[in-house]
Short mmCIF file of C-alpha atoms in Angstrom, two decimals:
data_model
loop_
_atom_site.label_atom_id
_atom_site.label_comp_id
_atom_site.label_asym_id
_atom_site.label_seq_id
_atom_site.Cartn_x
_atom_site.Cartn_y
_atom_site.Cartn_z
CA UNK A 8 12.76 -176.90 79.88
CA UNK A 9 10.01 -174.67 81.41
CA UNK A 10 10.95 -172.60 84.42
CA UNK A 11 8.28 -173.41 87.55
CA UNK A 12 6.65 -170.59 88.00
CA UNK A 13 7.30 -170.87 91.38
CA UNK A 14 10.87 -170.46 90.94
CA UNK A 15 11.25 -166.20 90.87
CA UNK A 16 14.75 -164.77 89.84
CA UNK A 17 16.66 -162.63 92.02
CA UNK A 18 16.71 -160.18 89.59
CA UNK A 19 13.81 -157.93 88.22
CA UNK A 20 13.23 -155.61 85.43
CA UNK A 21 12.52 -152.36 86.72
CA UNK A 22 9.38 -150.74 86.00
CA UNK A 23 8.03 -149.18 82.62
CA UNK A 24 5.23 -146.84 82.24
CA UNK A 25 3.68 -150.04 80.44
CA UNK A 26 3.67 -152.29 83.46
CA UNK A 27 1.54 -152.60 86.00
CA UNK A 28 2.85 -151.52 88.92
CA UNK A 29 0.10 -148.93 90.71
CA UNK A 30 2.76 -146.07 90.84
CA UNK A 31 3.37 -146.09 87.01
CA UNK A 32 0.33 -147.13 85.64
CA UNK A 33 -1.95 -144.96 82.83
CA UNK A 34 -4.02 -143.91 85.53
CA UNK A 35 -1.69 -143.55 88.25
CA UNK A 36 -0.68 -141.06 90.23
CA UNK A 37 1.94 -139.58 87.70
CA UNK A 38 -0.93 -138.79 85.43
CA UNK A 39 -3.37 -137.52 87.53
CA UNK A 40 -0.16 -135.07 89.10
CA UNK A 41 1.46 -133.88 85.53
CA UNK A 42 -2.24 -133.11 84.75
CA UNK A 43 -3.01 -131.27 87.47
CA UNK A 44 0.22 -129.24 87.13
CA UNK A 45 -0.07 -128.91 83.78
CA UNK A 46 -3.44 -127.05 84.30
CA UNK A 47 -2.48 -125.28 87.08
CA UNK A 48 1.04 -123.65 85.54
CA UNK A 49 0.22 -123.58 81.60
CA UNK A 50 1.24 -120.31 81.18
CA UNK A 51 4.00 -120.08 83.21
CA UNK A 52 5.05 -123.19 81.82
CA UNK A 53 4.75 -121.79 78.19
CA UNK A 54 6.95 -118.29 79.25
CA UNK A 55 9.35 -120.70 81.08
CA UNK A 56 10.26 -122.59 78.00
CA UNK A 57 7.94 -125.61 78.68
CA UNK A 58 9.15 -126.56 82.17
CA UNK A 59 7.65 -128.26 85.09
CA UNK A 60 7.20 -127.27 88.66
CA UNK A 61 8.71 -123.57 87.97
CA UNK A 62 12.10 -125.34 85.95
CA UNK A 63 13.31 -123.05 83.79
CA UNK A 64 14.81 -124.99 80.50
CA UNK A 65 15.79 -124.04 76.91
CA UNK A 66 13.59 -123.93 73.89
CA UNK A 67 15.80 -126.07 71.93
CA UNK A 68 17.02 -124.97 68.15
CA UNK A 69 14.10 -125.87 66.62
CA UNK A 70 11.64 -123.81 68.43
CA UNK A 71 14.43 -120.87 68.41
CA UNK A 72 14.35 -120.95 64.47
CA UNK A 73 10.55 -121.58 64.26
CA UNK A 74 10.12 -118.12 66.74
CA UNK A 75 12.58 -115.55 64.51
CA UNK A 76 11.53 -117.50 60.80
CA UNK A 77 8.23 -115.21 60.69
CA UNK A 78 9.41 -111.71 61.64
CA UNK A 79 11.62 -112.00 59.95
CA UNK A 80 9.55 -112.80 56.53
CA UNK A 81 7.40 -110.25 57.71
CA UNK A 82 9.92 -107.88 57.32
CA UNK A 83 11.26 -108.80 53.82
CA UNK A 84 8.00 -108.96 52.57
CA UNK A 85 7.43 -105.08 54.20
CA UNK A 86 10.72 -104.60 52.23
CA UNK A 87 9.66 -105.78 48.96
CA UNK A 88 6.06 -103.59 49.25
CA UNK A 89 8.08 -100.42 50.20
CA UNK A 90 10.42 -100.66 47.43
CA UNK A 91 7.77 -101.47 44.96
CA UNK A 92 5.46 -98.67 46.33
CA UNK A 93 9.00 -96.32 45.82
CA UNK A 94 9.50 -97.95 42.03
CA UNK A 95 5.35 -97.18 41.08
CA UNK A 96 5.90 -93.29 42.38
CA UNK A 97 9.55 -92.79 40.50
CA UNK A 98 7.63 -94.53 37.68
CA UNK A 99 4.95 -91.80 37.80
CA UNK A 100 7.43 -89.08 38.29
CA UNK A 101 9.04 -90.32 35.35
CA UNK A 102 5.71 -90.24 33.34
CA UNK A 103 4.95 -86.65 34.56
CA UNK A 104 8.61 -85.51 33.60
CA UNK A 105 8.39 -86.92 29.80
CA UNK A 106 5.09 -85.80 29.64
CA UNK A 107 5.74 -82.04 30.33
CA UNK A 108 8.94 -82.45 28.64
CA UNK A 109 6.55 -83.22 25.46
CA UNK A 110 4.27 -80.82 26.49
CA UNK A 111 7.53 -77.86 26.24
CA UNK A 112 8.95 -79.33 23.22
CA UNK A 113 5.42 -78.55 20.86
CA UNK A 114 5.31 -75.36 22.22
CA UNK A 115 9.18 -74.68 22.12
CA UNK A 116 9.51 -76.50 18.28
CA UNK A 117 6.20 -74.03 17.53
CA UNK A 118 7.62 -70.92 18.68
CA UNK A 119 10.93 -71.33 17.03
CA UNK A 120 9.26 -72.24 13.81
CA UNK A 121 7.64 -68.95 14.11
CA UNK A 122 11.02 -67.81 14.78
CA UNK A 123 12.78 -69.01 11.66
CA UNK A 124 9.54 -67.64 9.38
CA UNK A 125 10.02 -64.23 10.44
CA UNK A 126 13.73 -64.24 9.99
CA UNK A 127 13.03 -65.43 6.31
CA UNK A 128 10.79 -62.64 5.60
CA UNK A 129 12.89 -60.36 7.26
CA UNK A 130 15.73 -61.78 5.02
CA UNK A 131 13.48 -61.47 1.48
CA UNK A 132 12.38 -57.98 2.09
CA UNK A 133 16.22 -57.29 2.46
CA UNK A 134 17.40 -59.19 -0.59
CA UNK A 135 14.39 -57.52 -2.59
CA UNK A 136 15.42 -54.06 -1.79
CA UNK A 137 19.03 -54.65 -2.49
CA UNK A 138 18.30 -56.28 -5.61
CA UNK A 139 15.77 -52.98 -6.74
CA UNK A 140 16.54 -49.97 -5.12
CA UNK A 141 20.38 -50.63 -4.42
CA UNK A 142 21.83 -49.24 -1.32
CA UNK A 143 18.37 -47.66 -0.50
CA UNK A 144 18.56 -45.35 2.99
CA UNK A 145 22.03 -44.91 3.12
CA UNK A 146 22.52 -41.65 4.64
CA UNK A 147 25.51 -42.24 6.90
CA UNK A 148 29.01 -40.95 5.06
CA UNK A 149 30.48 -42.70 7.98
CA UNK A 150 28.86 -46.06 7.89
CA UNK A 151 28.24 -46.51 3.85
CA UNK A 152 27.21 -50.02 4.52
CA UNK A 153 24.59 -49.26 6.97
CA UNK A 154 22.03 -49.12 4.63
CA UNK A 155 18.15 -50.97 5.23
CA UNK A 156 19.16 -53.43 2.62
CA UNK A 157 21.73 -54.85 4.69
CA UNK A 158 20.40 -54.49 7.61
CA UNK A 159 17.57 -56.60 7.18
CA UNK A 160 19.98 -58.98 5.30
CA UNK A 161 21.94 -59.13 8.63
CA UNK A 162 18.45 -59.50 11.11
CA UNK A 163 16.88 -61.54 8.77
CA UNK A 164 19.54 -64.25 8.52
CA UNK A 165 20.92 -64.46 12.04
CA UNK A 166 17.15 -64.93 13.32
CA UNK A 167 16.98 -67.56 10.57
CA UNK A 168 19.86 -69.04 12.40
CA UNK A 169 18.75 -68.80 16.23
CA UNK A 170 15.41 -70.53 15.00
CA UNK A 171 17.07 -73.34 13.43
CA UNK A 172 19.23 -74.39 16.30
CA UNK A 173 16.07 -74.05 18.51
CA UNK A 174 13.89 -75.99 16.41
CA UNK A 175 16.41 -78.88 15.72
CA UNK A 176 17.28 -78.68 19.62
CA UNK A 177 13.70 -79.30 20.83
CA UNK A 178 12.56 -81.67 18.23
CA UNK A 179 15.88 -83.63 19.03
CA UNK A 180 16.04 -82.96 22.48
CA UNK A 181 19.44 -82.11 22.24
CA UNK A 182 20.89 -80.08 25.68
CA UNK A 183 23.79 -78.98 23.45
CA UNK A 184 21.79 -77.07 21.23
CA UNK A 185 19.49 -76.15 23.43
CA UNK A 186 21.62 -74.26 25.69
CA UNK A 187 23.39 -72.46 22.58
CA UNK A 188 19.93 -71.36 21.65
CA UNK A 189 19.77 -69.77 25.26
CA UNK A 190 22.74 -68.19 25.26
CA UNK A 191 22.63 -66.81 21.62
CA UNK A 192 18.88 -65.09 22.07
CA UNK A 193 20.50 -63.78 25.79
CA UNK A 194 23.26 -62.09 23.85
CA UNK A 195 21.04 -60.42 21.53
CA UNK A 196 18.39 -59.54 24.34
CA UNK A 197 21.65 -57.95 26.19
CA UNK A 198 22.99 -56.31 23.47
CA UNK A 199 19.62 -54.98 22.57
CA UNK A 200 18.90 -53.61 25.85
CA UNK A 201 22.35 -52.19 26.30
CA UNK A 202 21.82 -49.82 23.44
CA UNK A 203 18.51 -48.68 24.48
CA UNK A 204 20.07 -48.03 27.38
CA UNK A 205 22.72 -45.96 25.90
CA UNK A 206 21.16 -43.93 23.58
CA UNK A 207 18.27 -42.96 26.13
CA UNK A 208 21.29 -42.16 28.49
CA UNK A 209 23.20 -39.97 25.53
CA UNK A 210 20.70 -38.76 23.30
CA UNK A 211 22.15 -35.21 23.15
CA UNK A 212 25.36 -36.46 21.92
CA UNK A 213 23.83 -39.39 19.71
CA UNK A 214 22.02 -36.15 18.11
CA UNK A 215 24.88 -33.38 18.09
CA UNK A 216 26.91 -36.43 16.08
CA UNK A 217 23.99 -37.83 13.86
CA UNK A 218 23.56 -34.21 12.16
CA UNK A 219 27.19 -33.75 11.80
CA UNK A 220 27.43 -37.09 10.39
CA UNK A 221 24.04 -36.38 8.03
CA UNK A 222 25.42 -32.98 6.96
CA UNK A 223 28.85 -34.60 5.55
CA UNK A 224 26.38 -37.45 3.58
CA UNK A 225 24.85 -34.57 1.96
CA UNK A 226 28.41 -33.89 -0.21
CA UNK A 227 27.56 -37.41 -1.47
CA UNK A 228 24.46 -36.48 -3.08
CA UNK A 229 24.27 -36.84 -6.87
CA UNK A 230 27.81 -38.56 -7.19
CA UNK A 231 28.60 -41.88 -8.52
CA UNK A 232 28.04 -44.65 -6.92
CA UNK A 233 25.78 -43.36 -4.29
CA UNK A 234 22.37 -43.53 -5.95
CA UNK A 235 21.41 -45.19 -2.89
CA UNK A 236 21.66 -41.84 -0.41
CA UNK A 237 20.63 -39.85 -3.59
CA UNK A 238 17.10 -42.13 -3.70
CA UNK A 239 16.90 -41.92 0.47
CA UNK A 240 16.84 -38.00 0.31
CA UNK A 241 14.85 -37.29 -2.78
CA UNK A 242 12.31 -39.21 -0.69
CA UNK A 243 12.61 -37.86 2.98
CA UNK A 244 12.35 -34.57 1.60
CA UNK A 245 9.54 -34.94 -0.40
CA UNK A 246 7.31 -37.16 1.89
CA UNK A 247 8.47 -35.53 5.22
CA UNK A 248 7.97 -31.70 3.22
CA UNK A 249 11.43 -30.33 4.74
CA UNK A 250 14.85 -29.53 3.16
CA UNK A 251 18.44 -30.21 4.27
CA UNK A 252 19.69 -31.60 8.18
CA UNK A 253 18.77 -28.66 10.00
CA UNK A 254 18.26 -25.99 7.22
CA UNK A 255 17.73 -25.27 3.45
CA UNK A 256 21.35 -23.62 3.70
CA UNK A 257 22.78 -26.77 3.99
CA UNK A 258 22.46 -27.93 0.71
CA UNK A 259 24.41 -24.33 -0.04
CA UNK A 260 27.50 -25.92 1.01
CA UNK A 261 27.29 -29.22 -0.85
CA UNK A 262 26.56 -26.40 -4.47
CA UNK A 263 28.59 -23.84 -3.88
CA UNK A 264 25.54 -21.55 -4.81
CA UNK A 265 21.69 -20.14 -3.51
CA UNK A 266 20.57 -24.30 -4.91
CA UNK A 267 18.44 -26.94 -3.37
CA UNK A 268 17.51 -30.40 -4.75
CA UNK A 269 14.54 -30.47 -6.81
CA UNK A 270 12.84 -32.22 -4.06
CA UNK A 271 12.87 -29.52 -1.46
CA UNK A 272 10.48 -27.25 -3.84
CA UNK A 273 7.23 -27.22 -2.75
CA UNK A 274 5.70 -27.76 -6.81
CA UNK A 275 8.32 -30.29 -8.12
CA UNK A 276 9.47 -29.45 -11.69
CA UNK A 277 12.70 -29.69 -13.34
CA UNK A 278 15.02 -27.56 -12.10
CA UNK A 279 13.17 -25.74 -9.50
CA UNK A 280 15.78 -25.69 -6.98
CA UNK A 281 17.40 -23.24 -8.81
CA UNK A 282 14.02 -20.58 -8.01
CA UNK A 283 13.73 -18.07 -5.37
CA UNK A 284 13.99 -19.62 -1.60
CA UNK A 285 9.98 -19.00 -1.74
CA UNK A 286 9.32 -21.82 -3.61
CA UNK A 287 11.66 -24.60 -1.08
CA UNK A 288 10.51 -26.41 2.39
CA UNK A 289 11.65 -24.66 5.04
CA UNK A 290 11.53 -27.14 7.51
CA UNK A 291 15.03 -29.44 8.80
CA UNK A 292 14.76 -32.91 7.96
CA UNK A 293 16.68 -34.22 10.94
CA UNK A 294 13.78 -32.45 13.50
CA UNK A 295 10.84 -33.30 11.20
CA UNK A 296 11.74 -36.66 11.24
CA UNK A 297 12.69 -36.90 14.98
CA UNK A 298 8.75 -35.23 15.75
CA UNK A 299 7.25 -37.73 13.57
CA UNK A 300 9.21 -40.72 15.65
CA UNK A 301 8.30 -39.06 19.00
CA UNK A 302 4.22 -39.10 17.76
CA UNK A 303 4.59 -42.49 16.71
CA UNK A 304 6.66 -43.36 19.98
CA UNK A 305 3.46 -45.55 21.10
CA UNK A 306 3.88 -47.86 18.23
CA UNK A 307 7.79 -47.96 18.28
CA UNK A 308 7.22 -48.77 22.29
CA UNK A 309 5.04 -51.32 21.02
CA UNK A 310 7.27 -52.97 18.71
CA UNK A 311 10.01 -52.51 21.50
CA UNK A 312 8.26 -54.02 23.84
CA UNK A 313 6.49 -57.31 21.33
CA UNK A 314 10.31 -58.04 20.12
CA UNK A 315 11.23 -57.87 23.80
CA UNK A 316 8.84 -60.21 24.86
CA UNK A 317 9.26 -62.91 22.20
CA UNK A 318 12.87 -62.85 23.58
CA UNK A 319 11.97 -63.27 27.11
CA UNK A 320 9.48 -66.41 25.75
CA UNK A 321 11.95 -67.69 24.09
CA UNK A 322 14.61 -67.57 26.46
CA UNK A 323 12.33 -69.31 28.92
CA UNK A 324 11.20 -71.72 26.68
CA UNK A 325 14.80 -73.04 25.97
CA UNK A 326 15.74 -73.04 29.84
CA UNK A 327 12.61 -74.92 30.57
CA UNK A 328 13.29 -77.50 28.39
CA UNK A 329 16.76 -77.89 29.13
CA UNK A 330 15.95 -78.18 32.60
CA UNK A 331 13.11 -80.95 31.67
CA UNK A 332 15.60 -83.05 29.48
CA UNK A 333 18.43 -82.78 32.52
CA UNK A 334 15.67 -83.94 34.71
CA UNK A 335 14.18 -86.61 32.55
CA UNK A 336 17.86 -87.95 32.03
CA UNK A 337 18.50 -88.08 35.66
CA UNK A 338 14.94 -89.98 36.81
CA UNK A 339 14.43 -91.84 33.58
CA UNK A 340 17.98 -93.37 32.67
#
């Protein structure tokens, strides 16, 4: 049954933004007031969180998350480009270390094979002298082994050695070896320098004892078993044109009787030691031979100083490259 539309309830539904009642309608006085507000306070109503007539209210979560979300990318991603930038420069620090490390370890590996040449001719001219003049120079009664022969046996082989640890230690890159290289050529460059240093420091007592010492070699001369000192002063006396350690009368001691060698006459024949003193060198061997040293002292400096500095290189080649491997281990492991 349809209600009369005359017939009005005493109840009524109150008002919707959809109705039309003036005060809420679309172009009512709400409207025209939240637009003219909203013009008037837009940015205070943005820094108060969105709030009307000077209301303060809270952004809610979703705008709290949605203001923090992009810093905070912005700051990884600054992260990520820092530490990459960091990686790229220890990666080229890396490349520059390995490549100088090369760079020592051709010119170390080149050196020492230098190194281990020399020591091997060193070591043949040794081994051919031993093998065809016997104990040739041996003129110390004190030291019989001290002859050349075995002294370049000696040189020869232990800088055969030193080279072979220092070429196998840079073409391995071993730090072991290396630093035994190092510390072997320092030992010789030490001991080298400490003798130098010694005999320049004690020369008058190096020489008072070296003709003492020569003078006692000379009862030696002619006997069994020492054709070695017999061949070294046959020739010093000959080439260097002198006779006996500091006199002819030395050689009086070591006969018994007015007798040189044969090799102190000045026309060698058979038996002309046994002439008148007239016909010997007067000159000492030990002083003729020391004057000839001192005008050659230019070249011996020389020498002195070109073994030195293949020491020094070498020492600083085997530092440097241990110091390069260390390093390379430490940036590139």
């Amino acid at each position: 049954m349809r209600r009369s539309s005359t017939d009005e309830s005493t109840y009524r539904r109150s008002p919707s933004p959809e109705s039309k009642e003036p005060g809420f309608a679309r172009g009512g006085p709400f409207r025209r007031c939240s637009s003219l507000y909203g013009r008037a306070g837009a940015g205070d109503a943005g820094d108060a969180g969105g709030g009307f007539f000077g209301l303060h209210t809270n952004p809610g979560p979703k705008a709290a998350q949605e203001r923090y979300t992009t810093p905070k990318g912005n700051k990884y991603v600054v992260f990520y480009l820092d530490l990459s930038f960091i990686f790229l420069l220890e990666l080229k620090r890396c490349s520059m270390a390995r490549g100088c490390l090369q760079g020592v370890k051709y010119l170390m590996f080149a050196f020492n094979l230098l190194f281990w040449l020399g020591g091997c001719g060193v070591l043949g001219v040794g081994i051919w002298l031993a093998a065809t003049q016997g104990n040739f120079a041996t003129l110390s009664s004190s030291f019989p082994s001290l002859s050349a022969a075995n002294l370049l046996i000696v040189t020869g082989t232990f800088v055969m050695a030193i080279g072979f640890v220092g070429c196998i230690g840079a073409l391995k890159e071993n730090k072991c070896l290396l630093l035994t290289f190092f510390v072997l050529l320092l030992l010789v460059f030490l001991l080298e320098a400490t003798i130098a240093v010694l005999f320049f420091a004690y020369s008058d007592k190096i020489d008072s004892y070296a003709q003492q010492d020569l003078k006692k070699g000379l009862h030696l001369y002619g006997t069994q078993g020492n054709v070695g000192l017999t061949n070294a002063w046959s020739i010093i006396q000959t080439d260097f044109r002198c006779c006996g350690v500091s006199n002819y009368t030395d050689w009086f001691e070591v006969y018994n009787a007015t007798r040189v060698p044969d090799s102190c006459c000045l026309e060698f024949s058979d038996s002309c030691g046994l002439h008148a003193p007239g016909t010997w060198w007067k000159s000492p061997c030990y002083e003729t031979v020391k004057a000839w040293l001192q005008e050659n002292l230019l070249a011996v400096g020389i020498f002195g100083l070109c073994t030195a500095l293949v020491q020094i290189l070498g020492l600083t080649f085997a530092m440097t490259m241990y110091c390069q491997v260390v390093k390379a281990d430490t940036y590139c492991a």
